[in-house]
Short mmCIF file of C-alpha atoms in Angstrom, two decimals:
data_model
loop_
_atom_site.label_atom_id
_atom_site.label_comp_id
_atom_site.label_asym_id
_atom_site.label_seq_id
_atom_site.Cartn_x
_atom_site.Cartn_y
_atom_site.Cartn_z
CA MET A 25 -29.05 -84.53 7.79
CA ASN A 26 -32.78 -84.68 7.69
CA ASP A 27 -34.86 -84.57 4.54
CA THR A 28 -38.17 -85.46 6.21
CA VAL A 29 -38.73 -82.34 8.37
CA ALA A 30 -40.89 -79.45 7.28
CA LEU A 31 -38.82 -76.87 5.45
CA PRO A 32 -38.64 -73.20 6.43
CA SER A 33 -40.49 -71.04 3.89
CA SER A 34 -37.33 -69.88 2.07
CA ALA A 35 -36.08 -73.47 1.71
CA GLN A 36 -39.54 -74.64 0.61
CA ARG A 37 -39.50 -71.95 -2.07
CA VAL A 38 -36.19 -73.39 -3.32
CA ALA A 39 -37.53 -76.97 -3.16
CA ASP A 40 -40.54 -75.92 -5.23
CA LEU A 41 -38.34 -74.10 -7.75
CA LEU A 42 -35.97 -77.09 -8.07
CA SER A 43 -38.94 -79.42 -8.56
CA ALA A 44 -40.33 -77.14 -11.27
CA MET A 45 -36.90 -77.26 -12.96
CA GLY A 46 -37.03 -81.06 -12.94
CA HIS A 47 -34.30 -81.48 -10.33
CA ASP A 48 -34.76 -84.87 -8.67
CA LYS A 49 -32.83 -84.41 -5.42
CA PRO A 50 -34.44 -83.05 -2.25
CA VAL A 51 -33.62 -80.01 -0.18
CA VAL A 52 -32.02 -81.36 2.98
CA MET A 53 -32.10 -79.70 6.40
CA LEU A 54 -28.82 -79.88 8.30
CA PRO A 55 -28.88 -80.58 12.04
CA SER A 56 -26.77 -77.47 12.61
CA THR A 57 -25.87 -74.45 10.58
CA GLY A 58 -24.22 -74.72 7.21
CA ARG A 59 -23.18 -71.08 7.12
CA THR A 60 -19.55 -72.02 6.48
CA SER A 61 -18.24 -74.50 3.95
CA ALA A 62 -16.61 -76.54 6.72
CA GLU A 63 -19.88 -76.79 8.69
CA ALA A 64 -21.85 -77.81 5.61
CA ALA A 65 -19.22 -80.36 4.52
CA ALA A 66 -19.15 -81.96 7.96
CA ALA A 67 -22.95 -82.19 8.01
CA VAL A 68 -23.32 -83.83 4.58
CA GLY A 69 -20.16 -85.94 4.76
CA CYS A 70 -18.20 -84.50 1.85
CA SER A 71 -14.99 -82.55 1.42
CA VAL A 72 -14.99 -78.78 1.87
CA ALA A 73 -14.09 -78.48 -1.82
CA GLU A 74 -17.44 -80.12 -2.74
CA ILE A 75 -19.42 -77.26 -1.16
CA ALA A 76 -20.61 -74.73 -3.75
CA LYS A 77 -20.49 -71.56 -1.67
CA SER A 78 -22.27 -68.40 -2.76
CA ILE A 79 -20.45 -65.09 -2.51
CA ILE A 80 -22.27 -61.91 -3.45
CA PHE A 81 -20.57 -58.71 -4.58
CA ARG A 82 -22.05 -55.40 -5.73
CA ARG A 83 -20.86 -54.09 -9.10
CA LEU A 84 -19.97 -50.46 -8.56
CA SER A 85 -21.03 -49.13 -11.96
CA ASP A 86 -24.70 -50.08 -11.60
CA ASP A 87 -25.21 -51.80 -8.21
CA ALA A 88 -25.88 -55.10 -10.01
CA PRO A 89 -25.46 -58.20 -7.85
CA VAL A 90 -22.54 -60.41 -8.82
CA LEU A 91 -22.82 -63.97 -7.54
CA VAL A 92 -19.73 -66.17 -7.48
CA ILE A 93 -20.42 -69.85 -6.82
CA ALA A 94 -17.03 -71.10 -5.61
CA SER A 95 -15.61 -74.32 -4.32
CA GLY A 96 -15.65 -74.22 -0.54
CA ALA A 97 -11.91 -74.89 -0.51
CA ASN A 98 -11.12 -71.83 -2.61
CA ARG A 99 -10.75 -68.20 -1.73
CA VAL A 100 -12.16 -65.98 -4.46
CA ASP A 101 -9.70 -63.74 -6.29
CA GLU A 102 -11.57 -60.43 -6.51
CA ALA A 103 -9.16 -59.20 -9.20
CA LYS A 104 -10.14 -62.11 -11.45
CA VAL A 105 -13.83 -61.45 -10.83
CA THR A 106 -13.37 -57.72 -11.42
CA ALA A 107 -11.66 -58.45 -14.75
CA LEU A 108 -14.81 -60.31 -15.83
CA THR A 109 -17.50 -58.05 -14.35
CA GLY A 110 -16.05 -54.59 -13.73
CA PRO A 111 -15.14 -52.97 -10.40
CA LEU A 112 -16.76 -54.52 -7.32
CA GLY A 113 -17.82 -53.38 -3.89
CA LYS A 114 -18.79 -55.31 -0.81
CA ALA A 115 -22.39 -56.41 -0.45
CA ASP A 116 -23.85 -55.89 3.03
CA ALA A 117 -26.60 -58.07 4.50
CA LYS A 118 -29.38 -55.75 3.30
CA PHE A 119 -28.05 -55.69 -0.26
CA VAL A 120 -27.75 -59.50 -0.28
CA ARG A 121 -31.31 -59.98 1.03
CA ASP A 122 -32.79 -57.34 -1.33
CA ALA A 123 -30.96 -58.65 -4.43
CA THR A 124 -31.31 -62.38 -3.84
CA GLY A 125 -34.26 -62.86 -1.52
CA TYR A 126 -32.02 -64.92 0.78
CA ALA A 127 -30.08 -64.20 3.95
CA ILE A 128 -26.29 -64.48 4.00
CA GLY A 129 -25.42 -68.11 4.71
CA GLY A 130 -28.36 -69.43 2.72
CA VAL A 131 -27.97 -67.80 -0.72
CA CYS A 132 -29.11 -70.35 -3.27
CA PRO A 133 -27.71 -70.37 -6.82
CA VAL A 134 -31.26 -70.02 -8.24
CA GLY A 135 -34.45 -68.08 -7.55
CA HIS A 136 -33.12 -64.56 -7.04
CA VAL A 137 -35.14 -61.37 -6.79
CA ILE A 138 -32.73 -59.68 -9.22
CA LYS A 139 -30.95 -61.89 -11.76
CA PRO A 140 -27.28 -61.65 -10.81
CA ILE A 141 -24.22 -61.68 -12.98
CA MET A 142 -23.07 -65.20 -12.17
CA LEU A 143 -19.67 -66.86 -12.25
CA ILE A 144 -19.16 -70.55 -11.45
CA ASP A 145 -15.79 -71.73 -10.16
CA ARG A 146 -14.38 -74.17 -12.71
CA ASP A 147 -12.90 -76.21 -9.84
CA LEU A 148 -16.43 -77.43 -8.99
CA PHE A 149 -16.28 -79.52 -12.18
CA ASN A 150 -13.62 -81.72 -10.53
CA PHE A 151 -16.38 -83.47 -8.54
CA ASP A 152 -19.23 -85.81 -9.45
CA SER A 153 -21.55 -83.77 -7.25
CA VAL A 154 -21.52 -80.67 -5.07
CA TRP A 155 -23.77 -79.27 -2.35
CA ALA A 156 -25.26 -75.77 -2.56
CA ALA A 157 -27.27 -73.62 -0.15
CA ALA A 158 -31.02 -73.97 -0.51
CA GLY A 159 -32.34 -70.64 0.72
CA HIS A 160 -31.70 -71.08 4.45
CA PRO A 161 -28.51 -71.45 6.56
CA HIS A 162 -29.53 -75.02 7.49
CA ALA A 163 -30.72 -76.10 4.02
CA VAL A 164 -28.69 -77.59 1.16
CA PHE A 165 -29.22 -79.59 -2.01
CA ASN A 166 -27.04 -81.85 -4.11
CA LEU A 167 -26.34 -81.46 -7.83
CA SER A 168 -23.56 -81.75 -10.37
CA ALA A 169 -21.54 -78.77 -11.55
CA ALA A 170 -23.00 -79.31 -15.03
CA GLN A 171 -26.52 -79.10 -13.55
CA LEU A 172 -25.48 -75.93 -11.70
CA GLU A 173 -24.28 -74.38 -14.94
CA LYS A 174 -27.46 -75.37 -16.78
CA MET A 175 -29.81 -74.20 -13.99
CA THR A 176 -28.16 -70.81 -13.59
CA GLY A 177 -26.80 -69.95 -17.01
CA GLY A 178 -23.68 -68.85 -15.14
CA THR A 179 -20.29 -68.41 -16.76
CA VAL A 180 -17.68 -70.99 -15.79
CA ALA A 181 -14.48 -69.16 -14.86
CA ASP A 182 -11.22 -69.37 -12.97
CA VAL A 183 -12.04 -67.40 -9.81
CA ARG A 184 -9.63 -69.09 -7.38
CA LEU A 185 -7.07 -67.03 -5.54
CA GLU A 186 -3.75 -68.71 -6.21
CA ALA A 187 -1.71 -69.57 -3.14
CA VAL A 188 1.44 -67.52 -2.85
CA PRO A 189 4.48 -69.78 -2.53
CA GLN A 190 6.23 -69.39 0.80
CA ALA A 191 9.93 -68.52 0.79
CA ASP A 192 12.18 -71.09 2.47
#
């Protein structure tokens, strides 16, 4: 990790926004990509579950962006999300960039072009701190789940896909 290098413009925008919000932790540049939860966890030295990954959907009724901030260890149960937001469609790279202002792999929980409907995985509250994308695939920042909830105004929800027990 390196928090002394110049930030790419999208990550600098996030750093400035976080500073304006009074957040006291820096945006950190990873030595390699943090596009996956496993890559980001390895780079910052935490468990995969402590990565707050951003998953964007498109609500079918009005094309509104739906952002789910999930624990990196969890798969998102689209049926649970749909029950809370209405029917969903996939969000392609153009939709993600247009709605959030960020590229896939770097979608930050704050600073979106269009305010998304936001759900926060309740499992993130099991940790003292989590790491979230900071506007670029190599940029992350640290915060608590409570700070994430306060910063975003997101709804805390059970979004985890339950594992199906295997038959013996």
